[in-house]
Amino acid sequence: MRTHTCGELSKAQLDQRVKLCGWVDTVRDHGGVIFIDLRDRYGLTQIIFDPNDSREAWDLAQSTRGEYVIQAEGTVEARPAEMANPRLATGEIEVRCDRIRILNKSRTLPFPLEGKDAEKVSEDLRLTYRYLDLRRSPMQENMRIRHRMSQAVRNYLDQADFTEVETPILTKSTPEGARDYLVPSRVVPGSFYALPQAPQQYKQLLMMAGVDRYFQIARCFRDEDLRADRQPEFTQVDIEMSFITPEDIYALIDGLIADVMKAVGKGDIQTPIPRLSYEDAMNRYGSDKPDVRFGMELVELSDIFEETEFKVFRQVVGQGGAVKAVNAKGLGGVPIRVMDEWTAVAKEWGLGGLAYIRAQDDGEWKSPIIKFFSDTEKEQLKERLAIEPGDLVFFAADQREVANKALGHLRLLAGEMAGVIDDDQFAFTWVTDFPLFEVGEGGRLISVHHPFTAAHPEDLALLETEPGRMRAQAYDIVMNGVELGGGSIRIHDPEVQSRIFEALRLPKEEIEDRFGHLIRALSFGAPPHGGIALGFDRFVMMVAGEDSIRDVIAFPKTQKAMDLMMNAPATVDAKQLRDVHIKLDLIES
RNA sequence: GGGGGCGUAGCUCAAUUGGUUAGAGUCCCAGACUGUCGAUCUGGUUGUUGCGGGUUCGAGUCCCGUCGCUCCCGCCA
């Protein structure tokens, strides 16, 4: 139907007879000559119709409207120099057409695809007519970026001798973790499959199968509430390897990220990617996913205030808590109103309040608490925080975890306000040595990563005594303050695995029922193994410079997990329900 | 489950802090125009102010409920 695409013609094809197909982007009708911008995925080409060339074609051209699909035939001509359009790749030429076929008409679109309003169209409209939204060039570009990234991942892992294996979508519900999406069984009444939250157990079983190096670009499903970076179905680059230590994972992923970033033209990533222990990340950045594009690190001050006159600080230190602060360089001039907002944020994250010092340009400190500080304390503060005129210092005094987290959030606000976060920079970091357990309600242990995670070799002995202090052989990869992925070395000893399940206080029957196959598999010569999973949608989102993964997923769902285009989920026929043995008794009408 | 924001013409937004007949740009329709590329010019059509109640002489505006979209907390091993 076409000899060329709308993106490829140039002076190289001068005087050639060509056929183009595409969508009518805009029509500029001058009464005589008519200009049409013809668009396809590859670009935009100006085609012109002159009544003197073909009255018939000119008439048809005049009847076209936006988004009509046409085929046009004509000759490639150079534009006069002053008529060239430097903003178009094809801007030096145009196609003088004497034939046109209208392949399909289009109703007026429910929203504009181009122009100043196109970027602001409400998202529910875009989602209802997603196929139209996807015609927009930013969306086309996002789909291309995603494609290039997945290709780069496949190439890299293929060259590293990985085998891509598909694992089941219809699988089994496991306790803990996210809520499962369930699929009723027709053949076994009253039984349900679950869609995988991740191919976790399958990939470990593949190691026991001797696959040695597995990967999958895997769809995962979690029935939890949505966010800008969370969809009910999402994609992971899922990786597992045998006979490895964390170092092997770091090296592999460093290389993978560098390759992928290169493939999308985002330059050279410095490898090895720097590492931070979980403890350091929390102490220095107040987050397990630190944005390391800027400084403003958290500074320890507890020792300075052990015996201070300022009661609030002294008591916190006396009770084993921490006094810490951040020097938000150059923000000394922020209005009190902002400090009030930040105080509210501080309280949301558990602080009693937010003390601060504003170092004025003349060097004088303004602060509600400074009167309590001795000269020595002030001197130590100034030195340790490197306070200069024009700086803003804010303090947190609380239990160490609370102070860290609160300052971590405030640090991000401060960095943003100071304009020190470079949107074009991509800063990766590993966070290592996560704790194995966190302590939940009633002292109950919960796996921080998942219950198959191996403990740090030195810490296994603490399992029955101080499990809360155990470190895991678990790691996250973080990009610009966003958790890109995480993984761990897995337990390969069935006895250790059983001890962990017991420590998690899972009932014996449940362990057998839900994890029996895994423990059994471990007992048949399971190799030491470990892996990682990367959140592919987030990765693409960051590279594409979007704020939501919805913009890098072709057909995403709304915050209520609805597909507005397909109108899913939806009710089904009574017969379909009978087939799967389901009766809708609990729905209140 | 909780907190915040938004909902007015096909689209993007106004509408004097309760006051006459709800406007603008754009899109769309018609006409004019042979070098535009956000074409231009002239004219025209377009409203259940998300929905349902309430207060009031009077509601886009205030109150209650509800629906939808969105951001966040909880949740997401």
GROMACS .gro file of C-alpha atoms (C1' of nucleotides) in nm, chain A residues 28-31 35 46 52 65 79 83 85 87 94 96 110 112 117 120 122 177 222 224-225 227-228 230 447-449 550 558-560, chain B residues 1 3-4 10-13 25-30 32-40 67-77:
model
   66
   28ARG     CA    1  -0.434   2.366   0.597
   29ASP     CA    2  -0.675   2.461   0.320
   30HIS     CA    3  -0.585   2.780   0.134
   31GLY     CA    4  -0.872   2.763  -0.107
   35PHE     CA    5  -0.147   2.117   0.277
   46GLN     CA    6   0.366   1.735   0.431
   52ASN     CA    7  -0.427   2.213  -1.130
   65ARG     CA    8  -1.073   1.576   0.838
   79ARG     CA    9   1.055   2.280  -0.072
   83MET     CA   10   0.958   2.714   0.313
   85ASN     CA   11   1.049   2.329   0.817
   87ARG     CA   12   1.141   2.112   1.308
   94GLU     CA   13   0.696   1.766   0.040
   96ARG     CA   14   0.289   1.682  -0.455
  110PRO     CA   15  -1.314   1.313   2.207
  112PRO     CA   16  -0.708   1.665   2.102
  117ASP     CA   17  -0.424   2.117   2.568
  120LYS     CA   18  -0.361   1.827   3.003
  122SER     CA   19  -0.798   1.426   3.193
  177GLY     CA   20   0.261  -1.123   5.128
  222ARG     CA   21  -0.108  -0.811   4.357
  224GLU     CA   22  -0.354  -0.418   4.684
  225ASP     CA   23  -0.438  -0.050   4.662
  227ARG     CA   24  -0.040   0.427   4.355
  228ALA     CA   25   0.130   0.624   4.084
  230ARG     CA   26   0.180   0.055   4.162
  447SER     CA   27   1.006  -1.141   5.700
  448VAL     CA   28   1.133  -0.811   5.569
  449HIS     CA   29   1.201  -0.962   5.226
  550ARG     CA   30   0.056   0.424   3.387
  558THR     CA   31  -0.734   0.331   3.733
  559GLN     CA   32  -0.689   0.370   4.106
  560LYS     CA   33  -0.996   0.148   4.154
  590G      C1'   34  -1.021   0.173   5.582
  592G      C1'   35  -0.681   1.228   5.467
  593G      C1'   36  -0.624   1.594   5.053
  599G      C1'   37  -1.637   1.764   2.244
  600C      C1'   38  -1.142   1.947   2.489
  601U      C1'   39  -0.863   2.306   2.825
  602C      C1'   40  -1.031   2.656   3.158
  614G      C1'   41  -0.977   2.984   2.377
  615U      C1'   42  -0.986   2.557   2.099
  616C      C1'   43  -1.256   2.183   1.840
  617C      C1'   44  -1.674   2.141   1.517
  618C      C1'   45  -2.005   2.345   1.096
  619A      C1'   46  -2.053   2.706   0.678
  621A      C1'   47  -1.362   3.329   0.182
  622C      C1'   48  -0.852   3.266   0.056
  623U      C1'   49  -0.279   2.930  -0.419
  624G      C1'   50   0.281   2.853   0.016
  625U      C1'   51   0.094   2.703   0.491
  626C      C1'   52   0.321   2.425   0.884
  627G      C1'   53  -0.061   2.637   1.614
  628A      C1'   54  -0.240   2.888   0.858
  629U      C1'   55  -0.546   3.331   0.832
  656C      C1'   56  -2.037   0.854   4.174
  657G      C1'   57  -1.585   0.913   3.894
  658C      C1'   58  -1.062   1.055   3.834
  659U      C1'   59  -0.620   1.165   4.107
  660C      C1'   60  -0.220   1.233   4.517
  661C      C1'   61  -0.089   1.044   4.987
  662C      C1'   62  -0.126   0.727   5.464
  663G      C1'   63  -0.253   0.234   5.587
  664C      C1'   64  -0.165  -0.193   5.272
  665C      C1'   65   0.210  -0.367   4.889
  666A      C1'   66   0.637  -1.102   5.228
   0.00000   0.00000   0.00000
